XYZ file of C-alpha atoms in Angstrom:
661
model
C 16.886 94.872 121.413
C 17.289 96.659 118.364
C 19.662 99.618 118.400
C 20.454 101.828 115.402
C 24.017 103.527 114.863
C 24.603 106.176 112.030
C 28.286 105.588 110.286
C 29.779 107.071 107.689
C 32.132 106.200 104.986
C 33.389 108.270 101.785
C 29.828 109.663 101.211
C 26.431 110.549 103.078
C 25.367 107.605 104.505
C 23.231 106.239 107.146
C 23.564 102.894 108.604
C 21.313 100.332 110.726
C 22.946 97.971 112.863
C 21.820 95.094 114.712
C 23.961 95.223 117.794
C 22.329 94.256 121.195
C 22.769 96.221 123.968
C 24.973 98.460 122.010
C 24.725 102.013 120.549
C 26.103 104.459 118.502
C 24.917 108.127 119.394
C 22.409 109.346 116.875
C 24.143 112.155 115.135
C 23.738 114.409 111.856
C 25.468 112.438 108.938
C 28.310 114.446 107.832
C 31.105 113.446 105.580
C 33.195 110.962 107.164
C 32.354 111.753 110.622
C 31.423 108.247 111.687
C 33.923 105.822 110.033
C 37.019 106.306 107.843
C 38.493 103.068 106.279
C 42.423 103.677 105.020
C 43.186 101.070 102.563
C 47.319 101.039 101.701
C 46.660 98.865 98.488
C 44.045 98.422 96.194
C 45.978 96.062 93.766
C 48.154 93.339 94.886
C 49.812 90.173 93.956
C 49.616 86.767 95.471
C 51.969 87.030 98.882
C 51.589 90.915 99.058
C 50.421 92.714 102.223
C 48.202 95.759 102.713
C 47.980 97.853 105.595
C 44.639 98.738 106.540
C 42.960 100.933 109.556
C 39.718 101.770 110.220
C 38.025 104.655 112.235
C 34.922 105.190 114.227
C 33.743 108.134 116.102
C 31.921 106.184 118.680
C 33.762 104.072 121.136
C 32.931 100.468 120.150
C 34.180 99.019 123.463
C 36.088 96.415 121.690
C 39.889 95.748 121.699
C 39.984 94.364 118.424
C 37.827 93.949 115.310
C 37.885 91.598 112.288
C 37.483 92.739 108.982
C 36.776 89.655 106.459
C 37.303 89.758 102.669
C 35.658 87.465 100.474
C 36.525 86.201 96.697
C 33.596 83.751 96.005
C 33.397 81.108 98.427
C 36.842 82.011 99.849
C 37.094 83.969 103.014
C 40.337 86.229 103.897
C 40.266 87.454 107.629
C 42.470 89.812 109.395
C 42.379 91.326 112.773
C 42.691 94.699 113.804
C 43.587 96.181 117.108
C 42.898 99.283 118.797
C 45.619 101.960 118.787
C 44.915 104.549 121.379
C 47.317 106.909 120.100
C 45.634 107.262 116.926
C 42.256 106.163 117.960
C 42.139 103.539 114.866
C 41.820 99.790 114.699
C 44.757 98.948 112.795
C 46.217 95.768 110.645
C 47.671 94.042 107.915
C 45.850 92.209 105.216
C 47.845 88.956 103.963
C 46.999 88.563 100.589
C 47.956 84.435 100.877
C 45.274 82.990 98.849
C 44.892 82.359 95.259
C 41.193 82.941 94.769
C 39.407 80.069 92.475
C 37.304 82.516 90.262
C 37.596 86.115 89.806
C 40.442 88.214 91.714
C 38.743 90.551 93.156
C 38.468 90.662 97.058
C 35.423 92.010 98.606
C 34.631 93.243 101.973
C 31.828 90.639 103.140
C 31.653 91.813 106.739
C 33.241 93.558 110.126
C 32.880 91.685 113.351
C 33.009 93.923 116.480
C 34.673 91.751 119.126
C 33.067 93.099 121.976
C 33.762 90.876 124.809
C 29.864 91.208 126.335
C 27.919 91.984 123.211
C 29.833 90.891 119.765
C 28.089 91.339 116.515
C 28.644 91.685 112.806
C 27.998 94.332 110.453
C 27.314 92.600 107.148
C 27.924 93.625 103.785
C 24.238 93.851 103.107
C 23.649 96.161 105.849
C 26.256 98.357 104.791
C 24.999 98.368 100.920
C 21.564 98.803 102.179
C 22.156 102.121 104.098
C 24.276 103.099 101.028
C 27.962 102.439 102.106
C 30.112 102.275 99.168
C 32.001 99.279 100.148
C 33.178 98.731 96.388
C 35.620 101.483 97.065
C 37.406 99.005 99.376
C 37.481 95.908 96.460
C 40.883 94.874 96.012
C 42.231 93.290 92.800
C 44.616 90.503 92.821
C 46.668 90.603 89.744
C 48.232 87.822 88.068
C 51.857 87.116 88.878
C 53.459 87.875 85.158
C 55.588 84.958 84.662
C 58.320 86.065 81.829
C 59.770 83.852 79.279
C 62.367 83.118 81.395
C 60.276 81.631 84.504
C 58.404 79.542 82.074
C 61.599 78.472 80.471
C 62.787 77.799 84.078
C 60.143 75.509 84.527
C 60.511 73.766 81.182
C 64.015 73.285 81.788
C 63.428 71.573 85.226
C 60.773 69.065 83.536
C 62.550 68.654 79.937
C 65.129 66.139 78.497
C 68.400 66.994 78.969
C 69.779 68.886 76.017
C 73.510 68.333 74.720
C 74.542 70.828 72.177
C 77.187 69.800 69.370
C 78.191 73.201 67.801
C 81.371 74.345 66.246
C 82.025 77.374 64.886
C 82.195 76.004 61.113
C 80.534 73.162 59.763
C 83.761 70.867 60.408
C 84.122 71.860 63.695
C 80.325 70.845 64.463
C 81.351 67.377 63.136
C 84.133 67.111 65.245
C 81.856 67.794 68.155
C 79.638 65.045 66.904
C 82.727 62.889 66.794
C 83.914 63.536 70.373
C 80.539 62.464 71.724
C 80.123 59.434 69.829
C 83.710 58.110 69.845
C 85.200 59.389 73.126
C 88.042 56.276 73.057
C 89.118 56.977 69.527
C 87.857 54.879 66.132
C 89.108 52.280 64.253
C 87.887 53.754 60.781
C 87.021 57.452 60.001
C 84.716 58.469 57.060
C 85.812 61.692 55.211
C 83.244 63.376 53.060
C 83.004 66.788 51.312
C 80.758 68.930 53.524
C 79.352 70.441 50.179
C 78.714 66.710 48.571
C 75.914 66.046 50.749
C 74.491 63.056 48.381
C 77.547 60.912 48.984
C 77.886 61.833 52.724
C 74.172 60.775 53.159
C 74.913 57.709 51.443
C 78.064 56.956 53.446
C 76.212 57.097 56.958
C 75.435 53.219 56.943
C 78.973 52.437 55.774
C 80.050 54.742 58.771
C 77.878 52.881 61.141
C 79.082 49.258 59.542
C 82.712 50.278 60.454
C 81.762 51.862 63.843
C 83.111 55.243 62.480
C 82.449 58.959 62.854
C 81.914 61.332 59.539
C 84.443 64.064 59.267
C 84.170 67.061 56.775
C 86.518 68.051 54.272
C 86.706 70.603 51.167
C 87.565 69.611 47.771
C 91.440 70.583 48.324
C 91.893 70.881 52.076
C 91.276 69.448 55.745
C 90.787 71.898 58.293
C 93.612 72.299 61.131
C 90.994 71.297 63.767
C 89.930 68.172 61.623
C 93.547 66.880 61.522
C 93.837 67.223 65.439
C 90.688 65.262 65.795
C 92.085 62.473 63.327
C 95.090 62.274 65.509
C 92.825 61.856 68.375
C 91.030 59.198 67.023
C 94.022 57.329 65.673
C 92.255 55.129 63.057
C 93.683 52.240 61.129
C 92.559 53.347 57.928
C 90.497 56.814 56.581
C 87.834 56.362 53.777
C 87.258 59.085 51.724
C 83.991 59.174 50.017
C 83.930 60.953 46.153
C 85.983 60.946 43.259
C 88.929 63.766 42.832
C 86.476 66.460 42.064
C 84.990 65.809 45.311
C 87.740 65.321 47.032
C 90.949 65.942 45.621
C 94.276 64.126 45.842
C 95.868 67.045 47.473
C 93.526 66.703 50.302
C 93.856 63.037 50.822
C 98.057 63.608 50.899
C 97.155 66.122 53.733
C 95.101 63.372 55.418
C 98.087 60.783 55.154
C 100.581 63.353 56.126
C 98.618 64.115 59.209
C 97.603 60.377 60.331
C 100.461 58.265 59.131
C 97.770 55.757 58.106
C 96.282 54.199 55.067
C 93.734 56.394 53.206
C 91.185 54.724 50.668
C 88.997 56.133 48.064
C 85.627 54.793 47.668
C 84.149 56.502 44.575
C 81.667 55.883 41.552
C 81.510 57.466 38.191
C 78.619 59.817 39.897
C 76.289 59.954 43.077
C 74.262 57.190 41.784
C 76.935 54.907 41.237
C 78.982 55.993 44.227
C 75.973 54.956 46.411
C 76.349 51.064 44.994
C 80.211 51.444 45.796
C 79.310 51.920 49.396
C 76.461 49.351 49.001
C 78.816 46.681 47.998
C 81.625 48.007 50.886
C 78.624 47.309 53.252
C 77.961 44.098 51.690
C 81.448 42.965 52.990
C 80.746 42.995 56.337
C 77.038 42.910 56.685
C 74.226 40.766 54.618
C 71.721 43.348 52.528
C 68.719 42.355 52.782
C 67.129 45.942 52.297
C 67.782 48.923 50.727
C 66.400 52.418 50.900
C 65.850 54.317 47.492
C 66.034 58.170 46.913
C 66.153 60.510 44.144
C 69.734 61.424 43.464
C 69.394 65.072 42.630
C 65.767 66.026 44.192
C 66.095 63.778 47.210
C 68.996 64.887 49.000
C 66.637 65.636 52.173
C 64.464 62.495 51.703
C 67.969 60.387 51.715
C 68.926 62.533 54.810
C 66.026 61.860 57.090
C 66.158 58.050 56.645
C 69.828 58.204 56.833
C 70.254 57.308 60.439
C 67.527 54.415 60.148
C 69.342 53.057 57.182
C 72.707 53.132 59.348
C 71.133 51.411 62.484
C 70.029 48.554 60.169
C 73.454 48.668 57.984
C 71.568 48.680 54.881
C 72.495 50.952 52.032
C 70.651 54.181 50.660
C 70.392 53.551 46.779
C 70.044 56.718 44.779
C 67.710 56.709 41.703
C 66.505 59.032 39.036
C 62.835 59.753 39.122
C 61.859 57.264 36.428
C 64.330 54.629 36.867
C 66.816 52.591 38.781
C 70.082 53.132 37.107
C 71.277 49.936 35.302
C 74.204 48.975 36.749
C 72.921 49.476 40.316
C 69.505 47.445 39.048
C 72.070 44.712 37.829
C 73.751 44.389 41.047
C 70.861 44.778 43.292
C 68.997 41.727 41.592
C 71.615 39.659 42.987
C 71.378 40.553 46.292
C 68.145 38.359 47.664
C 66.344 41.573 48.682
C 63.521 41.201 50.959
C 62.286 44.747 51.500
C 62.912 48.135 49.889
C 61.656 51.644 50.803
C 60.791 54.436 48.675
C 61.676 57.659 50.380
C 59.907 60.740 48.476
C 56.721 61.060 46.810
C 55.674 60.984 42.935
C 57.513 64.104 42.210
C 60.853 62.684 42.809
C 60.313 59.095 42.572
C 57.828 57.719 40.155
C 55.719 54.372 40.744
C 57.969 52.771 37.780
C 60.778 52.787 40.232
C 58.398 50.953 42.832
C 57.531 48.287 40.126
C 61.075 47.731 39.277
C 61.858 47.505 43.259
C 59.023 45.089 43.947
C 60.463 42.821 41.165
C 63.628 42.169 42.899
C 62.355 41.934 46.571
C 60.834 39.235 48.418
C 58.051 41.280 50.206
C 55.693 43.535 48.305
C 56.995 47.137 47.989
C 54.022 48.913 47.137
C 53.111 49.958 50.605
C 56.286 50.938 51.132
C 56.392 54.308 49.858
C 57.136 57.174 52.749
C 56.565 60.816 51.867
C 55.043 64.196 52.986
C 53.823 67.124 51.606
C 57.717 68.893 52.363
C 60.639 67.936 53.994
C 59.211 68.276 57.823
C 56.167 66.136 56.759
C 58.350 63.294 55.621
C 60.941 63.442 58.381
C 57.971 63.268 60.726
C 56.604 60.151 58.793
C 59.735 58.299 58.873
C 60.208 58.912 62.229
C 56.762 57.622 62.903
C 57.523 54.635 60.891
C 60.676 53.649 61.677
C 60.952 54.468 65.306
C 57.761 53.214 66.893
C 59.086 52.963 70.439
C 57.517 55.459 72.709
C 60.895 55.831 75.036
C 64.022 56.453 72.785
C 67.466 56.968 73.921
C 68.161 60.385 72.068
C 66.607 62.370 69.504
C 69.036 64.661 67.413
C 67.720 68.033 66.120
C 69.137 69.851 63.364
C 68.175 72.752 61.053
C 66.186 71.597 57.840
C 67.477 74.538 55.689
C 71.219 73.688 55.770
C 71.858 69.575 55.579
C 75.389 69.514 56.645
C 75.046 69.293 60.129
C 72.140 66.583 59.697
C 74.747 64.944 57.445
C 77.552 64.365 60.120
C 75.123 63.540 63.029
C 73.824 60.154 60.665
C 76.547 57.783 62.417
C 75.726 59.190 66.150
C 71.934 58.972 65.420
C 72.558 55.349 63.902
C 74.849 54.248 67.206
C 72.319 55.533 69.378
C 69.282 53.941 67.510
C 67.797 57.515 67.489
C 66.092 59.689 64.492
C 67.171 62.995 63.220
C 64.714 65.385 63.710
C 64.972 68.324 60.938
C 63.155 71.406 61.935
C 62.817 74.842 61.015
C 65.095 77.375 63.036
C 62.445 79.757 64.509
C 59.437 77.565 65.096
C 58.667 73.727 65.992
C 56.894 72.161 62.443
C 53.792 71.511 63.123
C 54.393 67.915 61.344
C 56.274 67.223 64.229
C 53.767 67.522 67.242
C 52.475 64.031 66.896
C 56.017 62.265 67.407
C 56.729 65.092 70.105
C 53.467 63.856 71.888
C 54.035 60.601 71.670
C 57.423 59.919 72.529
C 59.893 60.732 74.895
C 63.867 60.850 75.023
C 66.410 60.516 77.384
C 68.712 62.970 75.753
C 68.048 65.863 72.925
C 71.288 66.553 70.958
C 71.151 69.872 69.039
C 73.561 69.243 66.341
C 74.676 72.421 64.663
C 74.093 76.170 65.691
C 71.149 78.555 63.929
C 68.271 77.214 65.736
C 66.845 79.474 68.365
C 67.206 78.203 71.755
C 63.785 78.452 72.493
C 62.852 75.876 69.809
C 65.174 73.359 70.961
C 64.046 73.635 74.696
C 60.223 73.531 73.336
C 61.263 70.139 71.802
C 63.268 69.136 74.759
C 60.243 69.705 76.904
C 57.518 68.096 74.813
C 60.044 64.789 74.690
C 60.495 64.964 78.476
C 59.626 61.474 79.993
C 56.505 62.622 81.883
C 55.353 64.575 78.822
C 55.047 61.372 76.659
C 52.346 59.263 75.800
C 49.485 59.091 73.463
C 47.245 60.951 75.942
C 48.252 63.841 78.410
C 46.315 65.107 81.317
C 47.205 67.791 83.936
C 46.113 67.430 87.355
C 46.056 70.455 89.034
C 46.005 70.254 93.049
C 44.541 73.600 94.018
C 46.015 76.118 96.168
C 49.434 75.313 98.123
C 52.331 76.885 100.373
C 51.244 79.861 101.847
C 47.430 79.572 99.978
C 45.997 77.233 102.613
C 42.639 77.325 100.524
C 39.540 76.872 102.972
C 39.514 75.755 106.395
C 37.510 73.592 108.463
C 36.329 76.323 111.198
C 36.486 73.450 113.848
C 39.800 71.560 113.396
C 41.894 74.406 111.632
C 44.573 71.436 110.862
C 42.222 70.386 107.913
C 42.947 72.363 104.919
C 41.931 72.408 101.477
C 45.604 72.715 100.291
C 46.362 68.986 101.804
C 43.024 67.612 100.766
C 43.699 68.472 97.112
C 47.111 67.338 96.887
C 46.288 63.948 98.565
C 43.439 63.485 95.919
C 45.603 64.503 93.069
C 48.176 62.263 93.754
C 45.357 59.389 93.835
C 44.151 60.107 90.408
C 47.923 60.643 88.781
C 48.886 57.122 90.370
C 45.860 55.549 89.006
C 46.051 57.176 85.683
C 49.922 56.361 85.322
C 49.151 52.680 86.277
C 46.698 52.578 83.150
C 49.657 54.117 80.827
C 47.884 57.600 80.962
C 50.689 60.345 80.982
C 49.831 62.416 83.538
C 51.552 66.146 84.460
C 50.804 67.476 88.050
C 51.109 71.447 88.210
C 51.976 70.742 91.678
C 53.079 67.294 93.588
C 54.407 69.247 96.837
C 52.961 72.019 98.979
C 53.794 75.078 96.986
C 52.535 78.445 96.438
C 51.445 78.631 92.581
C 49.262 81.677 91.075
C 46.504 80.039 88.957
C 48.077 81.913 85.697
C 51.287 79.903 86.275
C 48.858 76.794 86.439
C 47.310 77.192 83.358
C 50.326 78.831 81.399
C 51.722 75.200 82.676
C 49.117 73.221 80.965
C 48.844 75.416 78.098
C 52.533 74.975 77.263
C 51.867 71.338 77.548
C 48.957 71.082 75.258
C 47.214 68.315 76.989
C 44.264 66.302 76.216
C 42.320 67.713 79.391
C 43.120 69.994 82.391
C 41.434 68.860 85.673
C 41.513 71.150 88.687
C 41.017 69.337 92.088
C 39.655 71.635 94.818
C 37.390 71.316 98.237
C 34.334 73.343 99.113
C 33.369 75.623 102.027
C 30.091 77.239 103.101
C 29.786 77.802 106.932
C 29.629 74.150 107.678
C 26.023 73.936 106.090
C 26.210 72.896 102.848
C 27.710 69.492 101.504
C 28.255 67.369 98.575
C 30.241 67.244 95.212
C 29.812 69.853 92.327
C 31.769 70.541 89.032
C 32.359 73.316 86.860
C 32.747 72.693 83.223
C 33.428 75.390 80.458
C 30.515 77.414 79.509
C 30.968 76.687 75.978
C 30.180 73.064 76.423
C 26.829 73.884 77.987
C 25.102 71.864 75.105
C 27.360 69.273 74.992
C 31.192 69.082 74.640
C 34.563 67.489 75.793
C 34.450 69.584 79.372
C 30.946 68.634 80.225
C 31.508 64.883 79.013
C 34.463 64.729 81.429
C 32.656 66.413 84.355
C 29.851 64.129 84.125
C 32.078 60.932 84.134
C 34.192 62.206 87.089
C 31.065 62.892 89.179
C 29.228 59.622 88.387
C 32.581 57.975 89.401
C 32.764 59.888 92.587
C 29.087 59.318 93.739
C 29.255 55.604 93.053
C 31.625 55.057 95.717
C 30.918 58.001 98.320
C 27.508 58.834 99.681
C 28.148 62.558 98.820
C 25.132 64.992 97.932
C 24.962 65.458 94.130
C 25.120 69.034 93.621
C 25.495 68.571 89.810
C 27.501 69.661 86.922
C 27.578 73.722 86.583
C 28.728 76.587 84.388
C 29.376 80.060 85.796
C 30.050 83.269 83.816
C 31.146 86.485 84.311
C 27.860 88.985 84.350
C 29.803 92.083 83.436
C 33.004 94.104 82.110
C 35.166 93.387 79.411
C 35.023 89.694 80.353
C 31.413 89.456 80.359
C 30.344 86.049 78.896
C 33.372 84.315 79.858
C 33.670 81.486 82.236
C 33.885 82.931 85.749
C 36.717 80.072 86.794
C 40.059 81.048 85.802
C 41.080 77.602 85.117
C 38.021 77.110 82.821
C 38.665 80.494 81.289
C 42.076 80.693 80.620
C 42.701 76.860 79.541
C 43.136 76.119 75.983
C 42.069 72.781 76.247
C 39.054 71.194 77.718
C 39.022 71.906 81.668
C 36.924 71.031 84.594
C 37.193 72.174 88.058
C 35.761 69.543 90.530
C 34.694 70.338 93.848
C 34.754 67.253 95.695
C 33.126 67.840 98.794
C 32.849 70.576 101.622
C 35.694 70.649 103.855
C 33.969 72.617 106.610
C 30.844 69.824 106.827
C 30.911 67.266 109.548
C 29.415 64.487 107.125
C 31.575 65.312 104.043
C 34.823 65.408 105.950
C 33.978 62.112 107.933
C 33.817 60.307 104.645
C 37.607 61.655 104.102
C 39.285 62.101 107.162
C 41.928 59.729 106.123
C 44.849 59.764 103.392
C 43.307 56.320 102.232
C 39.744 57.758 101.617
C 41.213 60.871 99.885
C 43.414 58.821 97.667
C 40.520 56.544 97.005
C 38.320 59.608 95.708
C 41.227 60.592 93.571
C 41.269 57.196 91.947
C 37.667 57.669 91.518
C 38.175 60.997 89.498
C 40.905 58.998 87.718
C 38.436 56.324 86.885
C 35.490 59.136 85.230
C 38.616 60.275 83.358
C 39.701 56.986 82.142
C 35.998 56.578 80.995
C 36.306 59.725 78.727
C 39.525 58.726 76.798
C 37.847 55.202 76.171
C-alpha cells in the first residue's frame, strides 16, 4: 500500500514516502513543523564524533532510527534512540573512517526501525521533494601533520644520527677523535686548522698509522686538545707543515703536554709536503695508486677524495694546473704505479697532467678524471665511483662552505670505509639525490655544526635501510585501526582493513624478494589519515605509490577495478602500472574485469583534479587497486584465507615488477 507523508527540514517542502501500512497525517506545510535535524558538527577530523538529533512531528512508532551517511561507496551508520523527554531521536556519529575519495559525508538515507513495518527514506526521495539534505553534509578535514609529526615519522625510520660537534673547530676534531679512537692511539697527526691542503693530504697518512687528526693554530694548542692528547697517550705525534704553518713554540707546547716524541713532516710548499707525506706512507704501505688534485684551486677536490685515499692508504699528490711539480714527478715515476685518478675538471687540472700521469702508470688514466660542475657534484661523483656498495657502514655529513670539519673527519671516514658527504647548510644538494636514493647507511655522522637539523635528518631518512635501492615502491594498505573500511554484511568479522594489510604484505614480501625497495605506509593495524599516507610517500619520493583497497556495493557488484591518475588517461606511468597489475590479478583469479578507470572532481575549486585523494595528492605515479568486493559472496570465496590474500598481493607485486622491467 502506498502512503504519503509530509515532512519539513529547513524550508517549505513536501515529501512522499513509501511506507507500507504507516502514514503521517497530511498537514499544511509550514517551516520546520514535521522534521528538524540538529547536527552538532559540520567539520570534523578522523576520529571525531558529532551529536545529532532528529525530531519528527508525527509518532513513528519506532524506538530507533538509523541514519546512514555515505562518502562515495563507504557507508557510515549511527543508530538514534527515541528520547521521550525531548521527543527526539538522539545519537552520536563516530567518524572513524577515512574516505577513499572526497572528504564529504552526505546523508544517504534514514531507516525507520518500526518493528512491524520498517521502511527507508532515501536521499533521492528527500531531494525529489525539495529536502535540502546538503545542509547536513559533513566535511572530514585532513589531519594537519605538522613538521614535528612528519619528522617524528622520519626519525623512527631513519638511519641513526650521531653528532660530532664541538664549540670550536678544534673541539669538533676532538669529538671525532673520541668516536674513532676510544682506547687511545699510538700516533696522532697535528695540522693547522687553517692549512687545509696540508690537513687533507695527511688523511691517508693518519689512516696508515690508525691515527686521528687534531687541530692547532700556528703558535698554540688549545687546552681541550692538550687534554685529548693526554687521553690518547700516543708514542709519537706527527706535525704536518713547516714552521710558518705550525711554529716551534706550538711543537714545544705539544712536547710539554704529552712528554712524547714530536716529529715535523714538511716540504718547501704544499706540493712538496704532499710528496713528503707520500714518502712516509711508502714506509708502511706499497704505493701503487695516487690521487691528483690541484694544490691551490682543488682543495675541495682533494677533500672529497681524502677518505677514499685514506681507506686505500694511497697518497693524494698536489699538482699545478698544467703540470705535476718536477720533484714530485721524479719520485712518482719510480713507484711502479698502476693507477692515477684525477679529481677535478679542466679548469683546475689540464689534460697535460693526465698525459704525464699516464706515462708513469701501468693502466690508462684517460678515463680516470672525476669532476662535476661544482663541489657538490664532484663529491657526489666521487661517492658514486669509489663507494659502489649499496649498504654502507656509515656516511659522514659535513658542511661544504667551511672545510675544516670535513678535514678532521677524513681518518674516521677512512677507518669506517665510508664517504664524507659535503653539503650546503640549508638544503640537500640535488647532486646527492641519486646516492641517497641508491644507498643506505648503518649510521649517519654529522661532523661539525652549522647544518640545519632538518637537512641532516632528511639525509639520514633517505639513507635508511628500508629506503635504499635503485627502485622504491610505496605500498599503502588502505584503512586500518578505528577505520575498518568496508564490511561484509553477513560476516562482520570480514573487514577491508584486514584484507588490505594481508594483501599489501604479500606484495611487499614478493617485491623485496626481487630486490625492490618497499616502504609500507602501515604494516600494523593502525589508524592513518589519507593525508599522512601521501605525505609519507612524497617525503620519500618513490618511483610509484600503490594503494590497496577492497570494494563494496550491497553485495551485488563484483570484480576488480583500478583507478589511475587522470593525467595519464591517454597513456602514462600510472596507467601502465595499473594495467600490468590488473593483468596479473586476472591471470590468477577468476574475478570480473571492471577495467581501468579515472574519476575527476566535477565542480568547485578542485574541478578537473583526481577524485581519489591518493592520486590527487601524490607527487609520483600512483594507482588505487580495488582488488575485489568484500561484500560479494563469490569474490570473498576466492579470498577467504590468508594464503589467498597473500597470493593476490604477490600478483600485484608481479604487475609492479613488470612495470619496472
